Amino acid sequence: MTQLFPEWLEAKPMIEAVKVELTPPRLGDNIADLDRLTRALAAQGFAPVLVDPGQLGRLAAAIRRLGYRATAILGFVRLGWELLDVVPIDAGPPLLGCALDLGTTSLAFYLVDLQTARVIAQTSVKNPQIPYGEDILTRIIYARSPENLEHLRHLLLDTIRAALSRLVQDLGADGSAIHVLTVAGNTTMSHFFLGLDPATICKEPYIPVANTFPILPATLLDLGIHPRAPVYVFPNVGSYFGGDLIAGILATGMRRRDELSLLVDVGTNAEVVLGNRDWLIACAGAAGPALEGGVVERGMMAAPGAIDRVRIDPETDQLSYTVLGGGKPVGICGSGLIDLLAQMFLAGLLTIQGKINTDLACPRIRHTEDGPAFVVAFGEETADGQDLLVPQIDIGILLKSKAAMYTILNVICNKVGVSLKDLAHFYVAGAFGNHIDPEMAITIGMLPDLPLSTFEGLGNTAGRGAAMLLLDRGLFEDIDSVCRQITYVELNVNMELMNEFRGATFIPHTDPRLFPSVGIPEKAMGKGVGHAGQAPSIG
Amino acid sequence: MTQLFPEWLEAKPMIEAVKVELTPPRLGDNIADLDRLTRALAAQGFAPVLVDPGQLGRLAAAIRRLGYRATAILGFVRLGWELLDVVPIDAGPPLLGCALDLGTTSLAFYLVDLQTARVIAQTSVKNPQIPYGEDILTRIIYARSPENLEHLRHLLLDTIRAALSRLVQDLGADGSAIHVLTVAGNTTMSHFFLGLDPATICKEPYIPVANTFPILPATLLDLGIHPRAPVYVFPNVGSYFGGDLIAGILATGMRRRDELSLLVDVGTNAEVVLGNRDWLIACAGAAGPALEGGVVERGMMAAPGAIDRVRIDPETDQLSYTVLGGGKPVGICGSGLIDLLAQMFLAGLLTIQGKINTDLACPRIRHTEDGPAFVVAFGEETADGQDLLVPQIDIGILLKSKAAMYTILNVICNKVGVSLKDLAHFYVAGAFGNHIDPEMAITIGMLPDLPLSTFEGLGNTAGRGAAMLLLDRGLFEDIDSVCRQITYVELNVNMELMNEFRGATFIPHTDPRLFPSVGIPEKAMGKGVGHAGQAPSIG
């Protein structure tokens, strides 16, 4: 997140430090301390100013103590500004905000300096709830008893508190410097964070306790940050469309443009949002795990030791790869797998049906008792000394995932009568989005055949959107309009998918006209299909 | 407070019970429980609806449990409506509100049924802080240490909790039926109530911690009423112009009319507000204690045993009186003293200079070592068997008080260039206001010589205004405009008072043209003054 923030972001942070030089009270001008301050703040455009009842005395005393020259620290809470603090006019505290991506698997923190609009620290920790369920459904079931729900919540809050504490300690700062926290999570994680019972999320008709959440003071969560810091949890638009995606939409800026954009977030599901300034449509489908490297035998997340790039010389079948962090390969991540399939295909080692071309004499093609497999790295090159094999079965899973992805993209476009060709921007979220080579993804027919400049990897879009909100409170309006306008389409109950899907399991597709930039090598024409042009095309 | 509420009051209570019949969620309409409710409430005009973060789960569960047919109990908190509760649609709890007049001497509670707009119970208890200072200044000094401040606060809150508990118990109700509390107190009492340090109130330049206070949930005060009940403390416009007077202004309705009204509240000070729909001016001056019966030797509050009415037959000097509650007299209250002076004057027993007319042979005129005195009740009639005497010294004090009162009224009118004759309504607050006979008060020159129908005793105007707010939240606008527009004049630093004052110490005044309805008896022309018409008149 170095070049984190788009230039259209306005400098309207959720925390404002407003200098006020008040006329000290005297006979004839004996307005009260706090009202004297709020009157001056109103004159500078900050109204209404809300004061927590428990803070009235402390804040008024601070105004007096500072001789009526002070900086008021204000936190935007939508209905007004909460007066968080009154500090010396010339030496206020650092004003930090934290954006938290509350993921099922990991929690990512982005500490933002609200005055320089830069991310000054970031960290990621594992979600401490994992022992109670890798997947969210298991956790929901565990949380059926109030004690367990409370337990999961405490694990979460404890981990967040500890991570925040470490983040600020490393900067030599104090937790109270964090004056605001924005939290983007899926619907269930947001419920856990707020201590809300997620039971109804996974039961038909799948309704959360709340779509929108009140902004709450940090003191209620005991997070070790400024006790009055506003904590904003992104709203969801349903059990399966969470605040992480709302934040992701913010991160793309697609709501600010006339042209059509599409956002894909590949996690457990592939979640897709399509739209522009005027409308938004979203859907989700099972397309993800294989693409994230979580399903195939030697697959792994994009982390040190993962093969992330693969090239095969089509003349010599010479294979080269790069390993994240250097050193010997441990496994292969999503982008490596996509590269591998594309390169195998282009070298004729994989047929358009997605079969390892066993007709070819290639030392990397193995025959195992589970069928053919392809050696990405031989034992002498790998960290564990074992051949790094990708078997046919895994390739099949991968191709189903890529087919699912392409199908979802197609279906969502069909829903609103646009074509994938109309997309001006194609955002890919997640680590996956940062590592993927769009050209290779197009080659296997996972991404549509658009100019490469259309594609943009945004990294952690949830974290990015949450951080952007810290810096531009005007985005609250965008959030409202997203929640109001978005149409969520349930794909699982949609039969047209199956037809689309079948064609998309081919490489790149049964209809090569959809992928004009992909040159299909003669060798990849497997036995089952004559010429790709003759394959049944789908309308 | 039987005929408590004026007919212009709108039926817009601070608590609304809104019936909602929601479509239960289903696939395709899976908006969350709470958002489903708030959407329906918005459709009925209640927005934004705020939910306390700690209540999200409880309220959503209630919606589900009630099968999406429910009554939402909403509390008006100015920035929106707080969702206090979700209850069965057909059998909601009684909706009560309480208005509290937080006086220095006593706390008066008015329990209002918000649905019938009637006061259903009331009570008054002594302010438990009295042992730490009869007067407010002594309490402020006692409260210098945080422990003592906390102690005074706890005494107050404990007493309020106990009184509220008794009030609802007598009705066979539960404390949680009280869904809102409005509190009108002077500035210092409001500070004590909220735990704010009142130290700066009594030190030049006399500024409170806050003029306006946030609405807070009852749970923060542990009052034993509905935990989420909004507690609204009336704002003050200065250390010496408290929320009790703001509430008093509401009670008169003077803000709603074009004609000129004047409100007098006689307490420790005489506080006076003059104005109409467009402007308000206020002042206070030391005029009170004698009039409340608190200074003279046998004076007492208007309570059982007090002589409250006196008549003297000018022909026979025959004196008759009535005693509050019947029985033998114990003392004489403010209205009794005013009657006494007026009747003595009309019978020629008191001169226009306010001297007991010792030239007359009257068995009620005594000569004591402290000077002359007048027997209101002989020993055989009184409760203690002693003559009930009003000595010349006390009469002098009383006349100074009435002169101060009249002077204040005159000065405030002069300030804005109106005449006392222009007053369409003259409101007298307090028990004093309920008991006083305006004709007698005019006779001694305390109240201006206006048609008797101009005068209206309003009783406890602070409590009345606070109760009216419970029933008509539109009055918040009036409160805002009162606070914004009122001009508070400090009279103590005003030299013109002294000239006015001197003429007003006479009965009714040195300028009898100001009191054309008062027939001055020849006998009352004391030695010092020839004919009243010749007295120096003031312009």
Short mmCIF file of C-alpha atoms in Angstrom, two decimals, chain A residues 111-500:
data_model
loop_
_atom_site.label_atom_id
_atom_site.label_comp_id
_atom_site.label_asym_id
_atom_site.label_seq_id
_atom_site.Cartn_x
_atom_site.Cartn_y
_atom_site.Cartn_z
CA LEU A 111 -1.88 2.87 10.44
CA VAL A 112 -2.44 6.16 8.69
CA ASP A 113 -1.02 9.56 9.54
CA LEU A 114 -4.10 11.69 9.04
CA GLN A 115 -2.10 14.86 8.55
CA THR A 116 0.27 13.58 5.85
CA ALA A 117 -2.28 11.11 4.42
CA ARG A 118 0.31 8.34 4.40
CA VAL A 119 0.34 4.79 5.66
CA ILE A 120 3.11 4.87 8.24
CA ALA A 121 2.89 1.29 9.46
CA GLN A 122 1.06 -1.87 8.67
CA THR A 123 0.85 -5.36 9.97
CA SER A 124 -1.14 -8.50 9.56
CA VAL A 125 -1.94 -11.15 12.11
CA LYS A 126 -3.81 -14.42 11.94
CA ASN A 127 -7.41 -14.35 12.97
CA PRO A 128 -7.31 -15.86 16.49
CA GLN A 129 -10.67 -17.52 15.89
CA ILE A 130 -9.20 -19.99 13.41
CA PRO A 131 -8.85 -22.76 16.04
CA TYR A 132 -12.63 -22.57 16.42
CA GLY A 133 -13.24 -22.94 12.71
CA GLU A 134 -11.15 -22.40 9.61
CA ASP A 135 -14.30 -21.43 7.85
CA ILE A 136 -16.81 -18.95 9.10
CA LEU A 137 -19.68 -21.42 9.22
CA THR A 138 -17.93 -23.59 11.79
CA ARG A 139 -17.38 -20.52 13.93
CA ILE A 140 -21.01 -19.50 13.68
CA ILE A 141 -21.98 -22.94 14.92
CA TYR A 142 -19.43 -22.75 17.75
CA ALA A 143 -20.83 -19.34 18.73
CA ARG A 144 -24.31 -20.71 19.37
CA SER A 145 -23.92 -20.32 23.11
CA PRO A 146 -23.59 -16.78 24.42
CA GLU A 147 -20.41 -17.80 26.28
CA ASN A 148 -18.77 -19.04 23.12
CA LEU A 149 -19.85 -15.96 21.20
CA GLU A 150 -18.34 -13.83 23.91
CA HIS A 151 -15.22 -16.00 23.83
CA LEU A 152 -14.76 -15.55 20.08
CA ARG A 153 -15.31 -11.84 20.47
CA HIS A 154 -12.75 -11.55 23.21
CA LEU A 155 -10.16 -13.50 21.24
CA LEU A 156 -10.68 -11.06 18.43
CA LEU A 157 -10.57 -7.91 20.53
CA ASP A 158 -7.54 -9.14 22.48
CA THR A 159 -5.65 -9.80 19.26
CA ILE A 160 -6.62 -6.43 17.81
CA ARG A 161 -5.58 -4.65 20.99
CA ALA A 162 -2.23 -6.42 21.02
CA ALA A 163 -1.56 -5.73 17.35
CA LEU A 164 -2.45 -2.05 17.68
CA SER A 165 -0.23 -1.79 20.71
CA ARG A 166 2.71 -3.29 18.83
CA LEU A 167 2.11 -1.04 15.84
CA VAL A 168 2.28 2.15 17.85
CA GLN A 169 5.10 0.92 20.08
CA ASP A 170 7.25 0.32 17.03
CA LEU A 171 6.65 3.95 16.11
CA GLY A 172 7.49 5.09 19.63
CA ALA A 173 3.97 6.43 19.92
CA ASP A 174 1.15 5.93 22.37
CA GLY A 175 -2.06 4.02 21.69
CA SER A 176 -4.05 7.16 22.42
CA ALA A 177 -2.54 8.71 19.28
CA ILE A 178 -4.95 6.53 17.30
CA HIS A 179 -8.02 8.74 17.20
CA VAL A 180 -10.21 6.73 14.84
CA LEU A 181 -10.64 3.15 13.68
CA THR A 182 -12.45 1.97 10.57
CA VAL A 183 -13.26 -1.72 10.31
CA ALA A 184 -14.08 -3.55 7.10
CA GLY A 185 -15.03 -7.17 7.51
CA ASN A 186 -17.42 -9.67 6.11
CA THR A 187 -20.83 -9.70 7.72
CA THR A 188 -20.07 -12.46 10.18
CA MET A 189 -16.73 -11.06 11.29
CA SER A 190 -18.37 -7.67 11.80
CA HIS A 191 -20.96 -9.36 13.99
CA PHE A 192 -18.26 -11.08 16.03
CA PHE A 193 -16.45 -7.76 16.41
CA LEU A 194 -19.57 -6.11 17.81
CA GLY A 195 -20.65 -9.08 19.88
CA LEU A 196 -23.74 -9.71 17.78
CA ASP A 197 -25.15 -13.19 17.38
CA PRO A 198 -24.41 -14.34 13.82
CA ALA A 199 -26.71 -17.38 14.02
CA THR A 200 -29.29 -16.10 11.54
CA ILE A 201 -26.63 -15.27 8.95
CA CYS A 202 -26.24 -18.87 7.88
CA LYS A 203 -29.86 -19.91 8.12
CA GLU A 204 -32.40 -19.21 5.43
CA PRO A 205 -33.37 -16.46 4.69
CA TYR A 206 -29.86 -15.44 5.76
CA ILE A 207 -30.40 -12.18 7.59
CA PRO A 208 -27.88 -10.42 9.78
CA VAL A 209 -28.76 -8.69 13.03
CA ALA A 210 -27.99 -5.37 11.39
CA ASN A 211 -26.83 -4.05 8.03
CA THR A 212 -25.64 -0.76 9.42
CA PHE A 213 -23.91 -0.31 12.74
CA PRO A 214 -23.72 2.71 15.00
CA ILE A 215 -20.37 4.44 15.32
CA LEU A 216 -19.18 3.55 18.79
CA PRO A 217 -16.49 4.95 21.07
CA ALA A 218 -13.35 2.83 21.40
CA THR A 219 -13.77 2.68 25.14
CA LEU A 220 -16.67 0.25 24.69
CA LEU A 221 -14.28 -2.19 23.01
CA ASP A 222 -11.32 -1.51 25.28
CA LEU A 223 -8.91 -1.34 22.35
CA GLY A 224 -6.16 0.66 24.03
CA ILE A 225 -6.53 3.50 21.55
CA HIS A 226 -7.96 6.94 22.35
CA PRO A 227 -10.94 6.07 24.52
CA ARG A 228 -13.28 8.39 22.64
CA ALA A 229 -11.97 7.39 19.19
CA PRO A 230 -14.92 6.73 16.89
CA VAL A 231 -14.98 3.13 15.72
CA TYR A 232 -16.78 2.73 12.44
CA VAL A 233 -17.74 -0.71 11.20
CA PHE A 234 -18.56 -0.78 7.49
CA PRO A 235 -22.14 -1.77 6.77
CA ASN A 236 -23.09 -4.91 4.89
CA VAL A 237 -25.81 -5.36 2.35
CA GLY A 238 -26.54 -8.93 3.31
CA SER A 239 -25.14 -11.99 4.94
CA TYR A 240 -22.93 -12.66 1.93
CA PHE A 241 -22.01 -9.15 0.95
CA GLY A 242 -20.06 -7.60 3.74
CA GLY A 243 -18.44 -4.37 4.68
CA ASP A 244 -15.15 -5.63 3.24
CA LEU A 245 -16.70 -5.47 -0.21
CA ILE A 246 -18.28 -2.08 0.42
CA ALA A 247 -14.82 -0.85 1.37
CA GLY A 248 -13.45 -2.56 -1.71
CA ILE A 249 -15.85 -0.63 -3.91
CA LEU A 250 -14.62 2.58 -2.30
CA ALA A 251 -11.05 1.55 -3.01
CA THR A 252 -11.70 1.22 -6.74
CA GLY A 253 -13.29 4.63 -7.08
CA MET A 254 -15.75 3.02 -9.50
CA ARG A 255 -18.58 4.96 -7.85
CA ARG A 256 -16.99 8.20 -8.96
CA ARG A 257 -16.75 7.45 -12.67
CA ASP A 258 -19.04 7.28 -15.67
CA GLU A 259 -17.14 4.41 -17.31
CA LEU A 260 -17.84 0.84 -16.42
CA SER A 261 -15.62 -0.88 -13.85
CA LEU A 262 -15.53 -4.36 -12.49
CA LEU A 263 -14.06 -5.51 -9.22
CA VAL A 264 -13.19 -9.13 -8.50
CA ASP A 265 -12.24 -10.26 -5.06
CA VAL A 266 -11.08 -13.85 -5.00
CA GLY A 267 -11.34 -15.39 -1.58
CA THR A 268 -13.34 -18.38 -0.51
CA ASN A 269 -15.77 -17.14 -3.12
CA ALA A 270 -15.12 -14.98 -6.13
CA GLU A 271 -17.04 -11.82 -5.39
CA VAL A 272 -17.74 -9.57 -8.28
CA VAL A 273 -19.06 -6.01 -8.45
CA LEU A 274 -19.90 -4.30 -11.69
CA GLY A 275 -21.05 -0.76 -12.23
CA ASN A 276 -20.33 2.92 -12.34
CA ARG A 277 -21.55 6.22 -10.90
CA ASP A 278 -25.16 5.29 -11.53
CA TRP A 279 -25.62 1.66 -10.71
CA LEU A 280 -23.93 -1.32 -9.14
CA ILE A 281 -24.57 -5.01 -9.36
CA ALA A 282 -22.81 -7.68 -7.38
CA CYS A 283 -22.67 -11.41 -7.15
CA ALA A 284 -20.55 -14.15 -5.69
CA GLY A 285 -19.80 -17.67 -6.71
CA ALA A 286 -17.59 -20.55 -5.70
CA ALA A 287 -14.47 -19.89 -7.77
CA GLY A 288 -11.85 -19.05 -5.32
CA PRO A 289 -9.90 -21.60 -3.33
CA ALA A 290 -7.95 -23.16 -6.18
CA LEU A 291 -7.01 -19.73 -7.48
CA GLU A 292 -5.63 -18.74 -4.13
CA GLY A 293 -3.52 -21.88 -4.14
CA GLY A 294 -5.51 -23.37 -1.29
CA VAL A 295 -6.75 -26.56 -2.94
CA VAL A 296 -4.11 -28.06 -5.18
CA GLU A 297 -1.65 -30.49 -3.64
CA ARG A 298 1.40 -28.25 -3.63
CA GLY A 299 -0.53 -25.00 -3.78
CA MET A 300 0.12 -22.25 -1.26
CA MET A 301 -0.59 -18.60 -0.60
CA ALA A 302 1.59 -16.01 -2.27
CA ALA A 303 4.30 -16.12 0.39
CA PRO A 304 8.07 -16.73 0.55
CA GLY A 305 8.94 -20.05 -1.10
CA ALA A 306 6.06 -19.92 -3.54
CA ILE A 307 6.68 -20.17 -7.25
CA ASP A 308 4.85 -17.10 -8.53
CA ARG A 309 6.06 -16.89 -12.13
CA VAL A 310 6.52 -19.67 -14.67
CA ARG A 311 7.75 -19.47 -18.25
CA ILE A 312 8.14 -22.39 -20.72
CA ASP A 313 10.03 -21.98 -23.96
CA PRO A 314 7.61 -23.43 -26.54
CA GLU A 315 10.52 -24.52 -28.74
CA THR A 316 12.60 -26.31 -26.10
CA ASP A 317 10.04 -26.97 -23.33
CA GLN A 318 12.65 -25.32 -21.12
CA LEU A 319 10.90 -24.24 -17.90
CA SER A 320 11.95 -21.31 -15.72
CA TYR A 321 10.34 -19.86 -12.64
CA THR A 322 10.81 -17.31 -9.92
CA VAL A 323 10.33 -17.92 -6.22
CA LEU A 324 8.88 -15.32 -3.89
CA GLY A 325 11.64 -14.21 -1.54
CA GLY A 326 14.22 -16.19 -3.55
CA GLY A 327 15.62 -19.56 -2.49
CA LYS A 328 14.32 -23.01 -3.25
CA PRO A 329 10.62 -23.46 -4.03
CA VAL A 330 8.28 -24.87 -1.39
CA GLY A 331 5.09 -24.79 -3.41
CA ILE A 332 3.29 -22.82 -6.04
CA CYS A 333 0.85 -19.96 -5.53
CA GLY A 334 -2.17 -18.89 -7.55
CA SER A 335 -0.32 -16.65 -9.99
CA GLY A 336 2.28 -19.39 -10.51
CA LEU A 337 -0.44 -21.91 -11.30
CA ILE A 338 -2.10 -19.56 -13.78
CA ASP A 339 1.28 -18.92 -15.40
CA LEU A 340 1.97 -22.65 -15.47
CA LEU A 341 -1.29 -23.54 -17.17
CA ALA A 342 -0.97 -20.73 -19.68
CA GLN A 343 2.63 -21.60 -20.49
CA MET A 344 1.89 -25.33 -20.73
CA PHE A 345 -0.96 -24.50 -23.05
CA LEU A 346 1.10 -22.21 -25.23
CA ALA A 347 3.83 -24.89 -25.43
CA GLY A 348 1.21 -27.48 -26.40
CA LEU A 349 1.75 -29.40 -23.15
CA LEU A 350 -1.88 -28.83 -22.21
CA THR A 351 -4.76 -29.32 -24.63
CA ILE A 352 -7.62 -26.95 -25.10
CA GLN A 353 -9.64 -29.45 -23.05
CA GLY A 354 -7.19 -28.94 -20.21
CA LYS A 355 -5.58 -32.36 -20.45
CA ILE A 356 -1.85 -32.88 -20.02
CA ASN A 357 -0.78 -33.76 -23.52
CA THR A 358 0.56 -37.25 -22.86
CA ASP A 359 1.12 -37.73 -26.59
CA LEU A 360 4.19 -35.57 -26.24
CA ALA A 361 7.55 -36.84 -25.10
CA CYS A 362 8.44 -34.41 -22.33
CA PRO A 363 10.47 -35.36 -19.26
CA ARG A 364 8.24 -33.18 -17.10
CA ILE A 365 5.18 -35.25 -17.91
CA ARG A 366 4.84 -38.08 -15.39
CA HIS A 367 2.46 -40.96 -15.15
CA THR A 368 1.33 -41.61 -11.60
CA GLU A 369 -1.21 -44.03 -10.27
CA ASP A 370 -3.65 -41.09 -10.05
CA GLY A 371 -3.06 -40.26 -13.71
CA PRO A 372 -0.71 -37.88 -15.46
CA ALA A 373 1.11 -35.10 -13.65
CA PHE A 374 3.46 -32.26 -14.57
CA VAL A 375 6.77 -31.57 -12.84
CA VAL A 376 7.17 -27.87 -12.18
CA ALA A 377 10.42 -28.33 -10.28
CA PHE A 378 12.54 -31.41 -9.96
CA GLY A 379 13.59 -32.75 -6.59
CA GLU A 380 17.09 -31.31 -6.80
CA GLU A 381 15.68 -27.79 -7.06
CA THR A 382 13.06 -27.90 -4.31
CA ALA A 383 13.24 -27.14 -0.64
CA ASP A 384 12.16 -30.63 0.43
CA GLY A 385 14.02 -32.52 -2.29
CA GLN A 386 10.77 -33.87 -3.70
CA ASP A 387 9.54 -33.22 -7.21
CA LEU A 388 7.02 -30.39 -7.21
CA LEU A 389 4.22 -32.03 -9.16
CA VAL A 390 0.95 -30.58 -10.40
CA PRO A 391 -1.28 -33.58 -11.20
CA GLN A 392 -4.01 -33.68 -13.81
CA ILE A 393 -6.65 -33.76 -11.08
CA ASP A 394 -5.48 -30.43 -9.71
CA ILE A 395 -5.34 -28.93 -13.18
CA GLY A 396 -8.95 -29.97 -13.61
CA ILE A 397 -9.90 -28.24 -10.36
CA LEU A 398 -8.04 -25.15 -11.42
CA LEU A 399 -9.77 -25.07 -14.76
CA LYS A 400 -13.13 -25.39 -13.05
CA SER A 401 -12.23 -22.44 -10.85
CA LYS A 402 -11.16 -20.33 -13.81
CA ALA A 403 -14.28 -21.37 -15.66
CA ALA A 404 -16.41 -20.42 -12.70
CA MET A 405 -14.68 -17.06 -12.55
CA TYR A 406 -15.17 -16.33 -16.24
CA THR A 407 -18.75 -17.52 -16.07
CA ILE A 408 -19.55 -15.25 -13.17
CA LEU A 409 -18.06 -12.32 -15.06
CA ASN A 410 -20.10 -13.14 -18.11
CA VAL A 411 -23.33 -13.73 -16.27
CA ILE A 412 -23.14 -10.51 -14.32
CA CYS A 413 -22.53 -8.58 -17.54
CA ASN A 414 -25.43 -10.33 -19.24
CA LYS A 415 -27.66 -9.46 -16.31
CA VAL A 416 -27.34 -5.78 -17.07
CA GLY A 417 -26.87 -6.06 -20.81
CA VAL A 418 -23.28 -4.98 -21.04
CA SER A 419 -20.37 -6.81 -22.55
CA LEU A 420 -17.06 -7.62 -20.93
CA LYS A 421 -15.56 -5.55 -23.79
CA ASP A 422 -17.25 -2.47 -22.32
CA LEU A 423 -15.14 -2.59 -19.16
CA ALA A 424 -12.87 0.42 -18.79
CA HIS A 425 -11.36 -0.81 -15.53
CA PHE A 426 -10.93 -4.33 -14.24
CA TYR A 427 -9.81 -4.41 -10.60
CA VAL A 428 -8.47 -7.55 -9.03
CA ALA A 429 -8.39 -7.51 -5.25
CA GLY A 430 -6.28 -9.46 -2.84
CA ALA A 431 -2.71 -10.66 -2.85
CA PHE A 432 -3.83 -12.73 -5.82
CA GLY A 433 -4.62 -9.52 -7.68
CA ASN A 434 -1.18 -8.14 -7.00
CA HIS A 435 0.66 -11.21 -8.27
CA ILE A 436 -1.44 -12.36 -11.16
CA ASP A 437 -0.12 -11.76 -14.70
CA PRO A 438 -3.21 -10.61 -16.60
CA GLU A 439 -1.78 -11.79 -19.91
CA MET A 440 -1.48 -15.36 -18.61
CA ALA A 441 -4.91 -15.21 -16.97
CA ILE A 442 -6.34 -14.14 -20.31
CA THR A 443 -4.46 -16.97 -22.04
CA ILE A 444 -6.20 -19.61 -19.95
CA GLY A 445 -9.50 -17.78 -20.38
CA MET A 446 -9.91 -16.79 -16.76
CA LEU A 447 -9.92 -13.05 -17.34
CA PRO A 448 -11.58 -11.53 -20.39
CA ASP A 449 -9.46 -10.54 -23.36
CA LEU A 450 -9.16 -6.84 -22.63
CA PRO A 451 -6.21 -4.46 -23.15
CA LEU A 452 -3.71 -5.23 -20.41
CA SER A 453 -3.89 -1.63 -19.16
CA THR A 454 -7.49 -2.30 -18.14
CA PHE A 455 -6.33 -4.57 -15.32
CA GLU A 456 -5.24 -3.23 -12.00
CA GLY A 457 -4.25 -5.19 -8.93
CA LEU A 458 -5.37 -3.27 -5.87
CA GLY A 459 -4.07 -5.55 -3.13
CA ASN A 460 -6.18 -5.45 0.02
CA THR A 461 -9.15 -3.46 -1.21
CA ALA A 462 -11.02 -3.77 2.09
CA GLY A 463 -8.09 -2.29 3.99
CA ARG A 464 -7.53 0.29 1.32
CA GLY A 465 -11.15 1.44 1.30
CA ALA A 466 -11.20 1.57 5.09
CA ALA A 467 -8.03 3.67 5.05
CA MET A 468 -9.44 5.99 2.40
CA LEU A 469 -12.45 6.67 4.59
CA LEU A 470 -10.11 7.77 7.38
CA LEU A 471 -8.83 10.46 5.06
CA ASP A 472 -12.02 11.46 3.27
CA ARG A 473 -15.21 11.47 5.29
CA GLY A 474 -17.01 12.44 2.09
CA LEU A 475 -16.86 8.74 1.30
CA PHE A 476 -19.62 8.14 3.84
CA GLU A 477 -21.95 9.45 1.16
CA ASP A 478 -20.53 6.90 -1.26
CA ILE A 479 -21.06 4.14 1.27
CA ASP A 480 -24.68 5.18 1.72
CA SER A 481 -25.30 5.26 -1.99
CA VAL A 482 -23.57 1.92 -2.54
CA CYS A 483 -25.76 0.31 0.13
CA ARG A 484 -28.86 1.92 -1.29
CA GLN A 485 -28.21 1.13 -4.95
CA ILE A 486 -26.38 -2.14 -5.10
CA THR A 487 -28.24 -5.13 -6.48
CA TYR A 488 -27.02 -8.42 -5.21
CA VAL A 489 -27.63 -11.40 -7.46
CA GLU A 490 -27.66 -14.89 -6.04
CA LEU A 491 -25.85 -17.02 -8.59
CA ASN A 492 -26.23 -20.37 -6.93
CA VAL A 493 -29.87 -20.57 -7.88
CA ASN A 494 -29.18 -19.60 -11.47
CA MET A 495 -29.34 -22.36 -14.07
CA GLU A 496 -27.96 -20.40 -17.00
CA LEU A 497 -24.63 -20.66 -15.26
CA MET A 498 -24.21 -24.28 -16.22
CA ASN A 499 -24.29 -23.62 -19.95
CA GLU A 500 -21.85 -20.77 -19.68
#
